[in-house]
Tab-separated table of C-alpha atoms and ligand atoms in Angstrom:
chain	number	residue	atom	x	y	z
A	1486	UNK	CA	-30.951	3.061	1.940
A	1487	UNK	CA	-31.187	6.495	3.961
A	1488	UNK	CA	-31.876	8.787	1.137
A	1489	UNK	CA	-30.085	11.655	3.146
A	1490	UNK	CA	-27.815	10.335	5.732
A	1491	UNK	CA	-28.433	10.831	9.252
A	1492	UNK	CA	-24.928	11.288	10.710
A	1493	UNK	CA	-21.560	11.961	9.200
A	1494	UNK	CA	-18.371	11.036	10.456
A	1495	UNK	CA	-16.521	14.591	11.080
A	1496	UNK	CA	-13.465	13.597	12.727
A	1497	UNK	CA	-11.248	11.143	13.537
A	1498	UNK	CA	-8.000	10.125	15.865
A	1499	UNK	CA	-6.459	7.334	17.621
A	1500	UNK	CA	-3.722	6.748	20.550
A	1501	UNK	CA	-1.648	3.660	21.164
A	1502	UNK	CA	1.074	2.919	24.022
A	1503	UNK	CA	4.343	4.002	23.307
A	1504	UNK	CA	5.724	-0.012	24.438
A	1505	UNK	CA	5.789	-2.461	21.693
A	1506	UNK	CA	5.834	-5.634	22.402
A	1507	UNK	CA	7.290	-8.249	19.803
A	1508	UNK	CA	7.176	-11.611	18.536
A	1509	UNK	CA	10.420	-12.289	19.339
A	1510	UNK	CA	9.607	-10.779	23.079
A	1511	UNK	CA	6.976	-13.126	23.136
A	1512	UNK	CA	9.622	-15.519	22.114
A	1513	UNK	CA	10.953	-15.419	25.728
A	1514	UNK	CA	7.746	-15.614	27.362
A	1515	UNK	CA	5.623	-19.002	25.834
A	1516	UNK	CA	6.449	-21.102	23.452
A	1517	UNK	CA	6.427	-20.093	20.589
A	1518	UNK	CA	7.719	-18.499	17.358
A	1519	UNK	CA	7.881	-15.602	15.153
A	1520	UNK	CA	7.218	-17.795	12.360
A	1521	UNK	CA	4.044	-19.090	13.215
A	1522	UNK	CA	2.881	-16.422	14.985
A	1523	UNK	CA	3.460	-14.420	11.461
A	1524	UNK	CA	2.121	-17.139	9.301
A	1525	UNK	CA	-0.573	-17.991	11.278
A	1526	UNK	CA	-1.786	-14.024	12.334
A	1527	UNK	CA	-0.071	-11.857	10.500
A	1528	UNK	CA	1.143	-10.003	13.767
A	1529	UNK	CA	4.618	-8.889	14.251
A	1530	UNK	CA	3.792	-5.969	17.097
A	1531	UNK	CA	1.403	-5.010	19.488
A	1532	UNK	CA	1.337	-1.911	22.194
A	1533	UNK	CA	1.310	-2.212	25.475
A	1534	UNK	CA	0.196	0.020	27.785
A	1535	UNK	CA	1.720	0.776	30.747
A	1536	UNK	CA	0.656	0.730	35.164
A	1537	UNK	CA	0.373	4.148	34.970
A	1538	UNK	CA	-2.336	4.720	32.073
A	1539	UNK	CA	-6.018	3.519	32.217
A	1540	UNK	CA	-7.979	2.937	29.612
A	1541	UNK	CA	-9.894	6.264	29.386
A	1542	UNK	CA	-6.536	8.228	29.180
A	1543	UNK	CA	-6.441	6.090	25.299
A	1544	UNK	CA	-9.912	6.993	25.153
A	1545	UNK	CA	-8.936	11.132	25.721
A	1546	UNK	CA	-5.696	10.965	23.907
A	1547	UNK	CA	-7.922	9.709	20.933
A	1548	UNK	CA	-10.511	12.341	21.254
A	1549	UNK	CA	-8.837	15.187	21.640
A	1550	UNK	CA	-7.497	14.547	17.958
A	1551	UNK	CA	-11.021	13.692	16.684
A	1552	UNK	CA	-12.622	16.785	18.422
A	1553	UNK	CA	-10.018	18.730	16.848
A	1554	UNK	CA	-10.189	17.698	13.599
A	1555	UNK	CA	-13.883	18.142	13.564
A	1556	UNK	CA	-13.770	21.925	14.994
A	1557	UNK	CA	-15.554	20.462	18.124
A	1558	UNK	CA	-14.915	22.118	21.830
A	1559	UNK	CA	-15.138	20.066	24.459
A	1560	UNK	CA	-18.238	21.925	26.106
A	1561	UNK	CA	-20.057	21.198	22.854
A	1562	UNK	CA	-20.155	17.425	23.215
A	1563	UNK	CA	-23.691	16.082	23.148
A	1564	UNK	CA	-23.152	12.458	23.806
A	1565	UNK	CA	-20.153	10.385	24.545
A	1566	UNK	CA	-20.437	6.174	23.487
A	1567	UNK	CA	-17.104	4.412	24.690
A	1568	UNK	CA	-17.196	0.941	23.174
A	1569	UNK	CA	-15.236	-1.579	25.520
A	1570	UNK	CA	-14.804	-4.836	27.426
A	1571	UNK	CA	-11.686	-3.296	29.426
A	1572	UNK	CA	-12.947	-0.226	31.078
A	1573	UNK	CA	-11.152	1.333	33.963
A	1574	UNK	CA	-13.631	0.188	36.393
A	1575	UNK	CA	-16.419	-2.266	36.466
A	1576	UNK	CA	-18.770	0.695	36.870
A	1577	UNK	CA	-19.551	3.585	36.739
A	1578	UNK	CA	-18.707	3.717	32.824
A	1579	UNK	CA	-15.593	4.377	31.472
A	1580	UNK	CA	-17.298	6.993	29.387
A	1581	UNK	CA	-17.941	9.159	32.641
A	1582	UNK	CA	-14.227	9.003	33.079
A	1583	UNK	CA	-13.520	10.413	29.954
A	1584	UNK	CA	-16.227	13.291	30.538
A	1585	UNK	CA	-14.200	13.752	33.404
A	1586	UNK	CA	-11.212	14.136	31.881
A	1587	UNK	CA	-12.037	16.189	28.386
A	1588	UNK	CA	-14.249	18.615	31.046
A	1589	UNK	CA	-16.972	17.834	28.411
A	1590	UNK	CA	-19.780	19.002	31.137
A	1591	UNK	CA	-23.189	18.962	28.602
A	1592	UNK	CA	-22.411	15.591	27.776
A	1593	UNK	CA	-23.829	11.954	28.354
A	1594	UNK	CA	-21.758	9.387	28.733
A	1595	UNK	CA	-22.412	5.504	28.648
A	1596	UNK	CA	-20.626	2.521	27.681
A	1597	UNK	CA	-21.118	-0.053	25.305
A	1598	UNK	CA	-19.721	-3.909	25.762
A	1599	UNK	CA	-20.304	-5.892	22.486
A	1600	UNK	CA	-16.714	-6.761	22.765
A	1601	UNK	CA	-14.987	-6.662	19.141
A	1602	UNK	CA	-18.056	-5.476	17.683
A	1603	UNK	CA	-18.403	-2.590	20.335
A	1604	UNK	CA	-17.404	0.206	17.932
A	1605	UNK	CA	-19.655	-0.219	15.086
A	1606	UNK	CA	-22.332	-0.565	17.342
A	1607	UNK	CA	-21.480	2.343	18.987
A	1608	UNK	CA	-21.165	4.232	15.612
A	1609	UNK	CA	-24.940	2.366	14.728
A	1610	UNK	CA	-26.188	4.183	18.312
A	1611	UNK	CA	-24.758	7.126	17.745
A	1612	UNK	CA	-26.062	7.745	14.608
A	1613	UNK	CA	-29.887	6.931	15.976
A	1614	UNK	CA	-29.271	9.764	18.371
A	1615	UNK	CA	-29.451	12.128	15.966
A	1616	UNK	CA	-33.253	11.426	15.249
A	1617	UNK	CA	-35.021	11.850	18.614
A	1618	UNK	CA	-32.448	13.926	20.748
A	1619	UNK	CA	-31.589	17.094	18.949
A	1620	UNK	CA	-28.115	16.350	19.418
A	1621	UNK	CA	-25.114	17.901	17.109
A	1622	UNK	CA	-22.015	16.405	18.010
A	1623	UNK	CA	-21.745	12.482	19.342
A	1624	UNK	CA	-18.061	10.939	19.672
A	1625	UNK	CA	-17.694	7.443	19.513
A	1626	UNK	CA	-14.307	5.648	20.803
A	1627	UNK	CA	-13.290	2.165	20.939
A	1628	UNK	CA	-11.082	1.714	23.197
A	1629	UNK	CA	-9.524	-1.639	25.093
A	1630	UNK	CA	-6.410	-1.929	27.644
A	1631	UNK	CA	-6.889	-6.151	26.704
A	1632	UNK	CA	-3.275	-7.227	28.001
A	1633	UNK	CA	-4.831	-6.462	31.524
A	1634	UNK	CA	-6.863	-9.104	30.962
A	1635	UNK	CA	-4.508	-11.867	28.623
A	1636	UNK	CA	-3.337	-15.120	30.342
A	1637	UNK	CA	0.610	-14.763	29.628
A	1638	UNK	CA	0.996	-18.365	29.990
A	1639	UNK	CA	-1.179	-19.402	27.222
A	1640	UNK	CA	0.133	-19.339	24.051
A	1641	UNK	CA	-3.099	-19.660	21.937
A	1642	UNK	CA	-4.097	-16.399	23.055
A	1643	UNK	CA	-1.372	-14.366	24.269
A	1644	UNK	CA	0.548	-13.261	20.966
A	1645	UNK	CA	-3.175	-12.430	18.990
A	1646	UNK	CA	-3.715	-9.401	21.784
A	1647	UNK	CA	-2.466	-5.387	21.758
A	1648	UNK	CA	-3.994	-1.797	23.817
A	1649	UNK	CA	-5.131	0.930	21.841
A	1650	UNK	CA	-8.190	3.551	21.386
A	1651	UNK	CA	-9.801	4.904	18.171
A	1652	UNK	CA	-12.545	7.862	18.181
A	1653	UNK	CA	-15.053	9.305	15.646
A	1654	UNK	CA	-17.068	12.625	16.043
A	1655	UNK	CA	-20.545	12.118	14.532
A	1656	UNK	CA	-22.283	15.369	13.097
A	1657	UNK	CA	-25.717	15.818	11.750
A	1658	UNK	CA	-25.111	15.125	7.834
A	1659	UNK	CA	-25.406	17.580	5.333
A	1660	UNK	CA	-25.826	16.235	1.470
A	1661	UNK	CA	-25.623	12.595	0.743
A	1662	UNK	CA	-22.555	12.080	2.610
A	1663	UNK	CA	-22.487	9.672	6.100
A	1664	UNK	CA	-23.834	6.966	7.493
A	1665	UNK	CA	-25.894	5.134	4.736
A	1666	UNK	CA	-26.468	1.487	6.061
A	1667	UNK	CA	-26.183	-0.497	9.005
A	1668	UNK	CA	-26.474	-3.910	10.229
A	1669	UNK	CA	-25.689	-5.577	14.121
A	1670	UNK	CA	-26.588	-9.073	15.112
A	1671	UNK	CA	-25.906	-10.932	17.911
A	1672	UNK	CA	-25.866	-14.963	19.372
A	1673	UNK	CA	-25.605	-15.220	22.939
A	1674	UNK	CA	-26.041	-19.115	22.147
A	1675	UNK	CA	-21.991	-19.125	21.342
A	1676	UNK	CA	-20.720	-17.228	24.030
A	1677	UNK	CA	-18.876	-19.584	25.405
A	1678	UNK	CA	-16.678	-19.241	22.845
A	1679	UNK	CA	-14.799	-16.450	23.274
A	1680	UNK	CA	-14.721	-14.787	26.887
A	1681	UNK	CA	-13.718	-13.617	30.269
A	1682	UNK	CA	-15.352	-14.772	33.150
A	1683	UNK	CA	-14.485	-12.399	35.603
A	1684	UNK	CA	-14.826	-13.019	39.290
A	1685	UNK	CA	-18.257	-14.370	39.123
A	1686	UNK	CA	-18.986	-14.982	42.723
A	1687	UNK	CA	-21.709	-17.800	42.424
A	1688	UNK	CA	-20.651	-19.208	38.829
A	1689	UNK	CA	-17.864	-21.026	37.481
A	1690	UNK	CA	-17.126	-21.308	33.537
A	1691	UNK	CA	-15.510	-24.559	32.180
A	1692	UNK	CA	-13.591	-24.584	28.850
A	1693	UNK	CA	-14.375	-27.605	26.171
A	1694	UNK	CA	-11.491	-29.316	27.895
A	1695	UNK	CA	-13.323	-29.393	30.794
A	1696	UNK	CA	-10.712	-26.934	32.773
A	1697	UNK	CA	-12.342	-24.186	35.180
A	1698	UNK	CA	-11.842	-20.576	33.157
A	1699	UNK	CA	-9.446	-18.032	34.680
A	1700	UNK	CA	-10.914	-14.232	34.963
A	1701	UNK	CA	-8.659	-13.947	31.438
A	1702	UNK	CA	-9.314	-13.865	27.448
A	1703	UNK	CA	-10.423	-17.556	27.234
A	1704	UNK	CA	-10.797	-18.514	23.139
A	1705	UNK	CA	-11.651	-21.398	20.970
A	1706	UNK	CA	-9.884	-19.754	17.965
A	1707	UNK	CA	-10.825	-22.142	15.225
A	1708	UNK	CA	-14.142	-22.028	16.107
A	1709	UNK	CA	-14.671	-18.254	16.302
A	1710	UNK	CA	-12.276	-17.988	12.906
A	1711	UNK	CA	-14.905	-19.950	11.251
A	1712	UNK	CA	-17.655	-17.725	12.596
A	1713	UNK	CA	-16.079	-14.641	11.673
A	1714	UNK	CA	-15.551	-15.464	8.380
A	1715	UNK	CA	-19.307	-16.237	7.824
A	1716	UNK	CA	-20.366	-13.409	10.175
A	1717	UNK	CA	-18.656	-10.731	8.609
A	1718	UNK	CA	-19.440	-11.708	5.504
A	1719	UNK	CA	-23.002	-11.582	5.909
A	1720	UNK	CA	-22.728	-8.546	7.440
A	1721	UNK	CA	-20.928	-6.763	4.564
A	1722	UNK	CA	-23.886	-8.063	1.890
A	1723	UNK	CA	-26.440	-6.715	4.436
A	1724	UNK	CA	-24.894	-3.246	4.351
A	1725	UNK	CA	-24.378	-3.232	0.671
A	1726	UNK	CA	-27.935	-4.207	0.159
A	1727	UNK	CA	-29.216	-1.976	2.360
A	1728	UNK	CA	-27.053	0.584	0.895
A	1729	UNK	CA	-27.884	-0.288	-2.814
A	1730	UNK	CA	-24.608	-0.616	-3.525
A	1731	UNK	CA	-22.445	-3.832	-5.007
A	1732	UNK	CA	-18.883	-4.630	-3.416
A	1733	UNK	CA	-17.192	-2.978	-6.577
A	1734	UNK	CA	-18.709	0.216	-5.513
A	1735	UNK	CA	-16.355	0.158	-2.263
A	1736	UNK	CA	-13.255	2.087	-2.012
A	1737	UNK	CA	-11.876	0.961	1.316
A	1738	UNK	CA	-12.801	-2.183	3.060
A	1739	UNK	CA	-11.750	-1.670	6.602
A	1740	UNK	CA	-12.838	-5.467	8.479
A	1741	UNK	CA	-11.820	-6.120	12.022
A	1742	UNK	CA	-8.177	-6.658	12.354
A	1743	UNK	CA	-8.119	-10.390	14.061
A	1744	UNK	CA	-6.041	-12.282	11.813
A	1745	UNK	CA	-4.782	-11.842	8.219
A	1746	UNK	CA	-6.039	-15.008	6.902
A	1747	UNK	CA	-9.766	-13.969	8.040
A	1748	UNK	CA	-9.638	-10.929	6.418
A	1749	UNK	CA	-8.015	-12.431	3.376
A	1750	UNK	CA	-10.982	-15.227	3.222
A	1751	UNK	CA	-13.060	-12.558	3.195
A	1752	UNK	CA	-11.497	-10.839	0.525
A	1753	UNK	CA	-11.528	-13.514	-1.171
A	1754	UNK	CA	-15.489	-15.146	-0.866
A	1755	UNK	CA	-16.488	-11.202	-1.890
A	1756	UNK	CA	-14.184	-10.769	-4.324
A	1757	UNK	CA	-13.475	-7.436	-3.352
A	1758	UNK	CA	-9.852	-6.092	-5.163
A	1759	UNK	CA	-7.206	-6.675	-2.392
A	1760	UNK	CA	-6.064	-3.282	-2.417
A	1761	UNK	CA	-8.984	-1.951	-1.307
A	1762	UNK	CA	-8.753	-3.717	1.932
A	1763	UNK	CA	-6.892	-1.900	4.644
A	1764	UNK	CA	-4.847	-4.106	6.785
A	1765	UNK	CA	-2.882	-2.856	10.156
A	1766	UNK	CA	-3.092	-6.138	12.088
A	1767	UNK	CA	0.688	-6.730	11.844
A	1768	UNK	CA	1.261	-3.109	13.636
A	1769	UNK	CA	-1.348	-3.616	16.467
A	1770	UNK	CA	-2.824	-7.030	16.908
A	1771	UNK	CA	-6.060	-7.446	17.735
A	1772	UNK	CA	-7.211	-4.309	19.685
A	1773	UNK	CA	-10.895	-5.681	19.731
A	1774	UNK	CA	-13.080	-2.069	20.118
A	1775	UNK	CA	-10.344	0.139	19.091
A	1776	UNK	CA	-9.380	-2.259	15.567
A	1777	UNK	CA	-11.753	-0.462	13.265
A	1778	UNK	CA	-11.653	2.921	14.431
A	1779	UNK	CA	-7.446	2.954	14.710
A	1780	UNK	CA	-7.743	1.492	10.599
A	1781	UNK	CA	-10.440	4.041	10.143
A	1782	UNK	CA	-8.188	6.895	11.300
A	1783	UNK	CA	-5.091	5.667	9.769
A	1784	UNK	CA	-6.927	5.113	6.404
A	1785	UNK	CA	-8.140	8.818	6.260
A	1786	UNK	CA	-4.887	9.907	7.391
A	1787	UNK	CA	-3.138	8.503	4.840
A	1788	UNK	CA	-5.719	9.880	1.875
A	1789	UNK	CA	-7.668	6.125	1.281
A	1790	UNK	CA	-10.922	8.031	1.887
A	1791	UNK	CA	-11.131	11.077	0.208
A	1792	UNK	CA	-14.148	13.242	-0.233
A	1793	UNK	CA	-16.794	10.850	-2.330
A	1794	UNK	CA	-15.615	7.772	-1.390
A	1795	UNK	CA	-17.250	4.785	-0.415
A	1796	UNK	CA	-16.134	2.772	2.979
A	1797	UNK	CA	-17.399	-0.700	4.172
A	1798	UNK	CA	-16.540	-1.244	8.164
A	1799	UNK	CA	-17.034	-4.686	9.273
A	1800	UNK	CA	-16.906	-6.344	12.443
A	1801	UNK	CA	-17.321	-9.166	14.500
A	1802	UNK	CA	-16.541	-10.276	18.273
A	1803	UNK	CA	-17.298	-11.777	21.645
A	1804	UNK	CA	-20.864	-12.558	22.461
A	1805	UNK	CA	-20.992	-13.481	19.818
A	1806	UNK	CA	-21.615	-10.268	18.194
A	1807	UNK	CA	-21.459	-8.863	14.443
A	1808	UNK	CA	-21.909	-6.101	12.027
A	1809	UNK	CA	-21.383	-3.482	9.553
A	1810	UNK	CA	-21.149	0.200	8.430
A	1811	UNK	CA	-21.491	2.068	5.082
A	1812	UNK	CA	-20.532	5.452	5.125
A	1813	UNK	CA	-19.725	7.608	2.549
A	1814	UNK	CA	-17.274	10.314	3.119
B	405	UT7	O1	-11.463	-10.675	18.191
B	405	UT7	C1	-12.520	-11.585	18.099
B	405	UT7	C2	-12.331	-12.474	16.994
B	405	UT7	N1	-11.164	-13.312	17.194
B	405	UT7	C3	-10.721	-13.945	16.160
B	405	UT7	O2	-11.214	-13.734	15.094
B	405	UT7	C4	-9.645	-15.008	16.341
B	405	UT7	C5	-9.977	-16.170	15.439
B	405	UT7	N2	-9.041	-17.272	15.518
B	405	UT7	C6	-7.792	-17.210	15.032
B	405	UT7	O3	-7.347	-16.170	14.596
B	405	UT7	C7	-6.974	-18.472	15.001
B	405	UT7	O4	-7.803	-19.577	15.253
B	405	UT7	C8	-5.778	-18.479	15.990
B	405	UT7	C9	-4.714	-17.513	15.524
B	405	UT7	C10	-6.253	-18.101	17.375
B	405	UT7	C11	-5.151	-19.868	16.031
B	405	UT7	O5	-4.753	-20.261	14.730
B	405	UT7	P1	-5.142	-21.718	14.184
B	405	UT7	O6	-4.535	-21.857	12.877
B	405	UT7	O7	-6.626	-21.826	14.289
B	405	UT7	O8	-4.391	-22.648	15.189
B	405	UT7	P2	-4.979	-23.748	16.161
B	405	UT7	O9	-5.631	-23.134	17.337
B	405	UT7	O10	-5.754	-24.738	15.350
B	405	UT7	O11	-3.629	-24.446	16.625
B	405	UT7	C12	-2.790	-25.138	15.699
B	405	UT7	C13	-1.545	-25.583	16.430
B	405	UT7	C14	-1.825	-26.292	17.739
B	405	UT7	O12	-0.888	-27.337	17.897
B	405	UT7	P3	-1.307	-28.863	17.600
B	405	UT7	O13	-2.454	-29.134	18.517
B	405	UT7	O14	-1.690	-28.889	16.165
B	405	UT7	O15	-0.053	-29.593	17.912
B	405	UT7	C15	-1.562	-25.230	18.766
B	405	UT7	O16	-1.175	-25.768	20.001
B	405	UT7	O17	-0.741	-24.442	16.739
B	405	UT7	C16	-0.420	-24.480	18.142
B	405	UT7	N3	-0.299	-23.118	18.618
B	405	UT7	C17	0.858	-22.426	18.637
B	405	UT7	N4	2.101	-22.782	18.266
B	405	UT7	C18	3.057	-21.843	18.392
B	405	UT7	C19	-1.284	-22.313	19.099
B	405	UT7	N5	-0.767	-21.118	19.439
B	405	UT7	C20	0.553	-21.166	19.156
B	405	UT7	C21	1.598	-20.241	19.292
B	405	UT7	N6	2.829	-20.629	18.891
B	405	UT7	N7	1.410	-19.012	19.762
């Protein structure tokens, strides 16, 4: 455990699209149903984002409230991390674009891609920064525009998927309070699991049905449901060991919001108390990057993390990648 915290979180915000798009929409699209779709998920809505907003206008929208809630001008931004697999470009960085746009001129900017995961890796970054680089105020957003890149004709993916960004301001801690474990893991070795080829020039991808992949969201979802049980899961005992800390110590479990039956397997192999696991999956869908950070925001928000208490983020995504965040607030 960090005896005295590097980093604590100072601020938070998120932005969604205004359009919702709902099972029954989706009704009229693929074949399918709101009953399995809600039975099998847990999803009712997800936002959509519209032609005329890119991915780093989520990204500002969700800053400016995090900035602002941490006291933070724009000119005082050390570092920007934006944690996505749908940036606006393929480079330079969607973070540069949201420099751009915030006027944050003293800043860095980079991206991270670690796909689902991207946010608390970000957060894991960030909070190194604050040993070697004299920094003082770091924002990390997840932030994903994924119906650009969902196959509308394929109903084993197309309902699971929604846009949305999530930020948090990292400040140097003061006291015990902040970020006191972390864990990330990766294994490129099931990749081909869960991804989006692109348009790889000199390389084409073949699904376990042997079909060439489209430049979309291609998933095996009972596969990577069985690895994100196990992954998260792991994750969450690293960070409570690290933390010295046991699962009953943990206010708010905020996992990745995938599916409601993953996070209720994992509720249920901890044996953390139900209500201390936030769930917004049915409001969003899977937002990859942004799913943590738009629970995290919500959660405080609402009053789930007051001053003192204990939060467990967990995580886990394409690459594949995993991991986990104690902080305490
Ligand atoms: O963000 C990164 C992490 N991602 C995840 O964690 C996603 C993990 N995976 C999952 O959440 C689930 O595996 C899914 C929601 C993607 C799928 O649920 P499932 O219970 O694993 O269903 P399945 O893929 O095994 O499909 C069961 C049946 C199939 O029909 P048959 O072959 O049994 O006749 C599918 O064709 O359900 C069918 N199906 C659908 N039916 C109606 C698949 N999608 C749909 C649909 N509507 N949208």
């Amino acid at each position: 455990m960090n005896e005295c915290p590097i980093s604590k979180i100072a601020g938070t915000g998120f932005a969604v699209p205004d359009k919702i798009l709902t099972n029954q929409d989706l009704e009229k699209i693929v074949d399918t149903s709101d009953e399995w779709i809600t039975s099998r998920t847990g999803i009712k809505t997800r936002h959509i984002v519209s032609d005329d907003v890119e991915n780093s206008d989520l990204c500002v929208e969700a800053s400016k409230k995090a900035l602002d809630e941490a006291g933070v001008r724009n000119e005082d931004i050390d570092v920007i991390i934006v944690a996505t697999v749908t940036g606006d470009v393929n480079f330079p960085a969607t973070a540069c674009y949201v420099q751009e746009k915030l006027g944050a001129v003293n800043a860095a900017a980079f991206d991270v891609m670690a796909a689902c995961s991207g946010f608390i890796y970000g957060l894991n970054i960030g909070n190194g920064l604050f040993i070697a680089n004299n920094v003082q105020n770091v924002i990390v957003i997840g932030s994903e525009t994924l119906t650009r890149i969902t196959n509308w004709e394929d109903r084993n993916t197309c309902v699971l998927f929604g846009d949305g960004a999530g930020a948090a301001v990292l400040q140097p801690s003061t006291g015990d309070k902040g970020i006191l474990a972390t864990y990330m893991k990766s294994d490129g070795r099931l990749s081909y699991l869960l991804m989006n080829p692109g348009h790889n020039p000199i390389k084409e991808y073949f699904d376990h049905e042997g079909k060439k992949m489209l430049p979309v969201i291609n998933m095996q979802g009972r596969e990577v449901f069985k690895y994100a049980v196990r992954s998260m899961e792991e994750a969450m005992y690293k960070v409570l060991e690290r933390g010295n800390v046991s699962i009953n110590d943990v206010d708010l479990l905020i996992t990745h919001q995938a599916n409601i039956r993953i996070i209720d397997t994992l509720a249920e192999r901890t044996g953390i108390n139900r209500e201390k696991v936030y769930i917004n999956v049915d409001r969003y869908g899977n937002t990859s990057a942004a799913s943590v950070p738009i629970a995290l925001d919500e959660a405080r928000k609402k009053g789930l993390l007051p001053e003192g208490s204990l939060c467990l983020m967990t995580v886990f995504g394409g690459g594949f990648t995993w991991g986990a965040v104690l902080v305490r607030f």
